[in-house]
Coordinates of C-alpha atoms in Angstrom, one line a residue:
M1 CA 0.0 -0.1 0.1
F2 CA 0.9 3.7 -0.8
G3 CA -0.1 5.9 2.3
T4 CA -1.1 9.5 0.5
V5 CA -1.6 12.7 1.9
I6 CA -3.2 15.3 0.7
V7 CA -2.2 19.0 0.5
G8 CA -4.5 21.6 0.1
I9 CA -8.3 21.4 0.9
G10 CA -10.6 23.2 -1.7
I11 CA -12.9 21.6 -4.4
A12 CA -10.2 19.4 -5.7
G13 CA -8.6 18.3 -2.0
R14 CA -11.7 17.1 -1.2
V15 CA -12.8 14.9 -4.3
R16 CA -9.3 13.6 -3.7
I17 CA -10.2 12.3 -0.3
R18 CA -13.2 11.1 -1.5
D19 CA -11.4 9.2 -4.0
L20 CA -8.9 7.5 -2.0
L21 CA -11.5 6.4 0.8
N22 CA -13.7 5.0 -1.8
P23 CA -11.5 3.1 -4.6
L24 CA -12.3 1.9 -8.2
P25 CA -12.6 -2.0 -7.0
S26 CA -9.6 -4.2 -8.9
S27 CA -7.8 -0.8 -9.8
A28 CA -4.4 0.8 -9.1
S29 CA -6.1 3.2 -6.6
E30 CA -6.8 0.0 -4.3
K31 CA -3.4 0.5 -3.6
M32 CA -3.5 4.0 -1.9
S33 CA -4.1 4.7 1.3
I34 CA -5.3 8.1 2.5
K35 CA -3.2 8.6 6.0
G36 CA -4.1 12.3 6.5
F37 CA -4.1 15.9 5.0
V38 CA -2.3 19.3 5.2
S39 CA -3.9 22.8 5.4
R40 CA -2.5 26.2 6.2
R41 CA -5.6 26.5 7.8
T42 CA -6.7 24.5 11.0
L43 CA -9.6 22.5 10.0
D44 CA -12.1 19.4 11.6
N45 CA -11.4 16.4 9.8
E46 CA -12.7 16.2 6.5
Q47 CA -14.7 13.2 5.5
G48 CA -13.5 11.6 8.8
V49 CA -9.9 11.9 7.8
K50 CA -7.2 14.3 10.2
Q51 CA -5.5 17.1 9.5
I52 CA -1.7 16.7 10.2
T53 CA 1.0 18.9 9.4
L54 CA 3.3 19.6 6.8
E55 CA 5.9 18.2 9.0
E56 CA 4.3 15.3 9.8
A57 CA 3.6 14.5 6.4
L58 CA 7.3 14.9 5.3
N59 CA 8.4 12.9 7.6
R60 CA 6.6 9.7 8.4
E61 CA 7.4 6.7 7.1
D62 CA 3.7 5.3 6.3
I63 CA 3.6 8.1 4.0
Q64 CA 4.9 7.3 0.6
A65 CA 3.1 9.9 -1.8
A66 CA 1.5 13.2 -1.8
I67 CA -1.4 14.7 -3.7
I68 CA -1.1 18.4 -4.1
C69 CA -4.0 20.5 -4.6
T70 CA -2.9 24.1 -3.9
E71 CA -2.7 27.3 -5.8
N72 CA -0.3 27.2 -8.9
V73 CA 2.1 29.6 -7.4
T74 CA 3.0 26.8 -4.6
H75 CA 3.5 24.0 -6.5
E76 CA 6.9 24.4 -7.0
E77 CA 7.9 24.7 -3.2
Y78 CA 5.6 22.0 -2.2
I79 CA 6.8 19.4 -5.0
R80 CA 10.3 20.1 -3.9
K81 CA 10.0 19.1 -0.1
F82 CA 8.3 15.9 -0.8
L83 CA 10.5 14.8 -3.5
D84 CA 13.5 15.9 -1.0
A85 CA 11.5 13.9 1.3
G86 CA 11.5 10.8 -0.5
K87 CA 7.5 10.9 -1.3
H88 CA 6.0 10.5 -4.7
V89 CA 3.9 13.3 -6.2
C90 CA 1.0 13.8 -7.6
V91 CA 0.3 17.9 -8.3
E92 CA -2.5 19.7 -10.0
Y93 CA -1.5 21.6 -13.7
P94 CA 0.7 23.4 -14.1
M95 CA 3.9 21.7 -12.0
S96 CA 5.4 24.9 -12.1
L97 CA 5.0 28.7 -13.7
S98 CA 8.2 28.1 -15.8
V99 CA 9.7 25.4 -17.8
A100 CA 12.9 25.6 -16.8
V101 CA 11.6 25.0 -12.9
A102 CA 9.6 21.9 -14.4
R103 CA 12.9 20.1 -16.1
E104 CA 14.4 20.7 -12.6
L105 CA 11.6 19.1 -10.8
W106 CA 11.7 16.2 -13.2
D107 CA 15.4 15.9 -13.1
L108 CA 15.1 15.8 -9.1
A109 CA 12.4 13.4 -9.1
D110 CA 14.5 10.8 -11.5
K111 CA 17.1 11.2 -9.3
K112 CA 15.2 10.2 -6.0
G113 CA 13.9 7.6 -8.2
K114 CA 10.2 9.1 -7.5
I115 CA 7.2 9.3 -9.5
L116 CA 6.1 12.9 -10.2
H117 CA 2.9 13.3 -12.1
E118 CA 1.3 16.0 -13.3
E119 CA -2.6 15.6 -13.4
H120 CA -4.2 16.5 -16.9
I121 CA -8.3 16.0 -16.2
E122 CA -8.8 18.2 -19.2
I123 CA -8.0 15.5 -21.4
L124 CA -10.3 12.8 -19.3
T125 CA -13.8 14.4 -20.0
A126 CA -16.3 12.6 -22.6
D127 CA -16.7 15.2 -24.0
Y128 CA -12.8 15.5 -25.0
K129 CA -12.2 12.1 -26.2
Q130 CA -15.5 12.0 -28.3
L131 CA -13.7 15.3 -29.5
K132 CA -10.6 13.6 -30.1
K133 CA -12.3 10.7 -31.9
E134 CA -13.9 13.3 -34.3
V135 CA -10.2 14.7 -34.9
S136 CA -8.4 11.7 -35.6
G137 CA -7.0 10.9 -39.0
K138 CA -8.3 14.7 -40.3
E139 CA -6.4 17.0 -41.8
I140 CA -6.4 20.5 -40.3
L141 CA -6.4 23.1 -42.6
E142 CA -7.0 26.3 -39.9
G143 CA -8.4 26.4 -36.3
T144 CA -9.6 28.2 -33.2
L145 CA -9.9 27.3 -29.5
H146 CA -12.1 30.1 -27.6
F147 CA -12.4 29.8 -24.0
T148 CA -14.4 32.0 -21.7
G149 CA -14.6 32.0 -17.8
G150 CA -14.5 34.2 -14.7
P151 CA -11.5 36.1 -13.1
F152 CA -8.9 33.9 -12.6
Q153 CA -8.5 33.5 -8.7
P154 CA -5.0 34.8 -7.1
G155 CA -2.2 32.8 -7.2
F156 CA -3.0 30.9 -10.6
G157 CA 0.2 33.0 -12.2
F158 CA 0.3 34.1 -16.1
A159 CA -2.6 33.6 -17.9
S160 CA -0.6 31.1 -20.2
F161 CA -0.5 29.1 -16.9
G162 CA -3.4 29.4 -16.0
G163 CA -5.3 28.2 -18.8
I164 CA -2.7 25.9 -20.1
A165 CA -5.5 23.3 -20.3
R166 CA -6.6 24.5 -23.6
L167 CA -3.1 24.5 -24.9
T168 CA -2.7 21.1 -23.7
W169 CA -6.0 20.6 -25.7
L170 CA -4.5 22.4 -29.0
V171 CA -1.2 20.0 -28.5
D172 CA -2.7 16.9 -27.8
L173 CA -5.1 17.0 -30.9
F174 CA -2.6 18.7 -33.4
G175 CA 1.0 17.8 -31.8
E176 CA 3.8 20.0 -31.3
L177 CA 3.1 24.0 -31.8
T178 CA 5.3 26.7 -33.2
L179 CA 4.3 30.0 -31.5
T180 CA 3.9 32.9 -34.1
A181 CA 2.4 35.7 -32.1
A182 CA 1.0 36.9 -28.5
E183 CA -0.9 39.7 -27.3
M184 CA -2.8 40.4 -23.6
E185 CA -5.7 43.0 -23.5
E186 CA -6.6 43.7 -20.1
Q187 CA -8.7 46.3 -18.4
K188 CA -8.1 45.8 -14.5
E189 CA -10.8 48.1 -13.4
S190 CA -13.3 46.1 -14.5
K191 CA -11.1 42.8 -14.3
Y192 CA -11.3 41.6 -17.7
M193 CA -8.1 40.1 -20.1
K194 CA -8.3 38.5 -23.6
L195 CA -5.0 36.6 -24.5
T196 CA -4.9 35.6 -28.1
A197 CA -1.7 33.2 -29.0
R198 CA -1.0 32.3 -32.5
F199 CA 0.4 29.0 -33.7
L200 CA 1.6 27.1 -36.6
T201 CA 1.2 22.8 -36.7
K202 CA 4.2 21.0 -38.1
E203 CA 2.5 21.1 -41.2
K204 CA 2.3 25.1 -41.0
R205 CA -0.9 25.4 -40.7
P206 CA -2.4 28.0 -38.3
L207 CA -4.3 27.8 -35.4
T208 CA -5.5 30.2 -32.6
W209 CA -6.1 30.1 -28.9
I210 CA -8.4 32.9 -27.0
E211 CA -8.6 32.9 -23.7
E212 CA -11.1 35.7 -22.5
R213 CA -11.9 36.3 -18.9
A214 CA -14.3 39.0 -16.6
P215 CA -16.7 38.4 -14.3
G216 CA -20.1 37.3 -15.3
L217 CA -18.4 35.1 -18.5
G218 CA -19.7 31.7 -18.4
R219 CA -17.3 28.7 -18.4
V220 CA -17.7 28.1 -22.1
K221 CA -14.9 26.3 -24.9
N222 CA -16.0 27.5 -28.2
I223 CA -13.9 25.4 -31.3
N224 CA -14.0 26.2 -34.8
F225 CA -11.8 23.5 -36.7
R226 CA -11.4 23.9 -40.5
F227 CA -10.5 20.3 -42.0
D228 CA -9.7 19.3 -45.5
S229 CA -13.4 17.0 -45.1
G230 CA -15.2 19.8 -43.6
T231 CA -15.9 22.2 -40.6
L232 CA -16.2 21.4 -36.7
D233 CA -17.9 24.3 -35.1
H234 CA -19.0 22.8 -31.6
I235 CA -17.8 19.8 -29.0
P236 CA -19.6 17.1 -29.5
S237 CA -21.3 15.7 -26.8
A238 CA -20.8 12.2 -25.0
P239 CA -22.8 10.0 -22.7
K240 CA -21.4 10.8 -19.0
E241 CA -19.0 8.0 -18.1
P242 CA -19.0 5.6 -15.0
V243 CA -15.8 6.7 -13.6
G244 CA -15.0 10.2 -12.8
I245 CA -12.3 12.4 -14.5
F246 CA -10.5 12.6 -11.1
M247 CA -10.5 9.1 -10.3
Q248 CA -9.5 8.1 -13.9
D249 CA -6.6 10.4 -13.2
L250 CA -5.7 8.6 -9.3
N251 CA -5.8 5.5 -11.1
W252 CA -3.3 6.5 -13.9
F253 CA -1.2 8.0 -10.7
G254 CA -1.6 4.3 -9.3
E255 CA -0.5 2.4 -12.5
K256 CA 2.9 4.7 -12.4
L257 CA 3.4 4.0 -8.7
L258 CA 3.3 0.3 -9.3
G259 CA 5.3 0.1 -12.5
Q260 CA 2.4 -0.7 -14.9
V261 CA 3.0 2.4 -17.5
H262 CA 5.3 1.9 -20.0
S263 CA 8.2 3.9 -20.5
E264 CA 7.3 5.2 -23.7
Q265 CA 4.3 6.4 -22.8
L266 CA 5.6 8.2 -19.7
Q267 CA 8.2 9.9 -21.8
A268 CA 5.6 11.0 -24.4
E269 CA 3.4 12.6 -21.3
R270 CA 6.5 14.6 -20.0
R271 CA 7.5 15.7 -23.7
R272 CA 3.9 17.0 -24.4
I273 CA 3.7 18.7 -20.6
L274 CA 7.1 20.2 -21.0
H275 CA 6.5 21.4 -24.3
C276 CA 3.5 22.8 -23.4
L277 CA 5.1 24.7 -20.5
E278 CA 7.5 26.4 -22.8
L279 CA 4.8 27.3 -25.1
A280 CA 3.2 29.1 -22.0
D281 CA 6.5 30.5 -21.3
K282 CA 6.9 32.2 -24.5
I283 CA 3.6 33.5 -24.6
K284 CA 4.4 35.4 -21.4
E285 CA 7.4 36.7 -22.9
L286 CA 5.7 37.9 -25.5
C287 CA 2.8 39.8 -24.0
Q288 CA 5.1 41.1 -21.5
K289 CA 7.8 42.6 -24.0
P290 CA 5.8 45.9 -24.9
A291 CA 5.3 46.8 -21.4
Q292 CA 8.9 46.0 -20.9
N293 CA 9.9 48.3 -23.9
N294 CA 7.6 51.1 -22.3
L295 CA 9.7 51.5 -19.1

């Protein structure tokens, strides 16, 4: 059994506790046992699970893994602490707010002989899986992914990192991309922001990602993908799957802990994650250049 601690008790942290207490039968999650949770706040028991200190989580021999569910800006610090303590780590995306740091963290995990797993529930939804089936085998000519939602919460980092789930969609669907342009429009008084990033696929086909956020904007993903065989202008609906996305991710992490995932899969996943972080870094750099030039 892998004794596991949850770090951070928000919505995701509570879902992680629920799933660990109710593992999917005959799955890798059955090999994980929750030993407590860590929070900066002093809380009562959560679903019967006791709060423990960070120091206890790092030092207890019966805890072999940590699941980090905190603000993006804190991920790097917690990952380093748990890897240094000899623990496996599962962390919400993005694992860090720079690709250079992410490479350092994976190097540290390799050095320690531990699993570092970055959760990506956005590619585990039934609708996304159906979209990927629709896209598979088609030649993209041009495409746009436009996401709207409320303002980012504090601690999410620059928009290209806070919205990296959309980058992951585009890379997972169409392969590695080259950034050609990026711009950010902000109205801080009204908490409005719009990030526009433009890419080329390996076949030199243009893709655009728009991340638009403001109070009152609903969480909506709009797509317009033009293929040689026609246009896909909506995300196809799919029947709800019996296993939730967090449980799917927990099982994927568990399979890694048990050595059941082929090295080729692990390396491909790592390449995709680092590529997306590198794109997010470049988008941030391009968007911040005008401000720097005006200093």
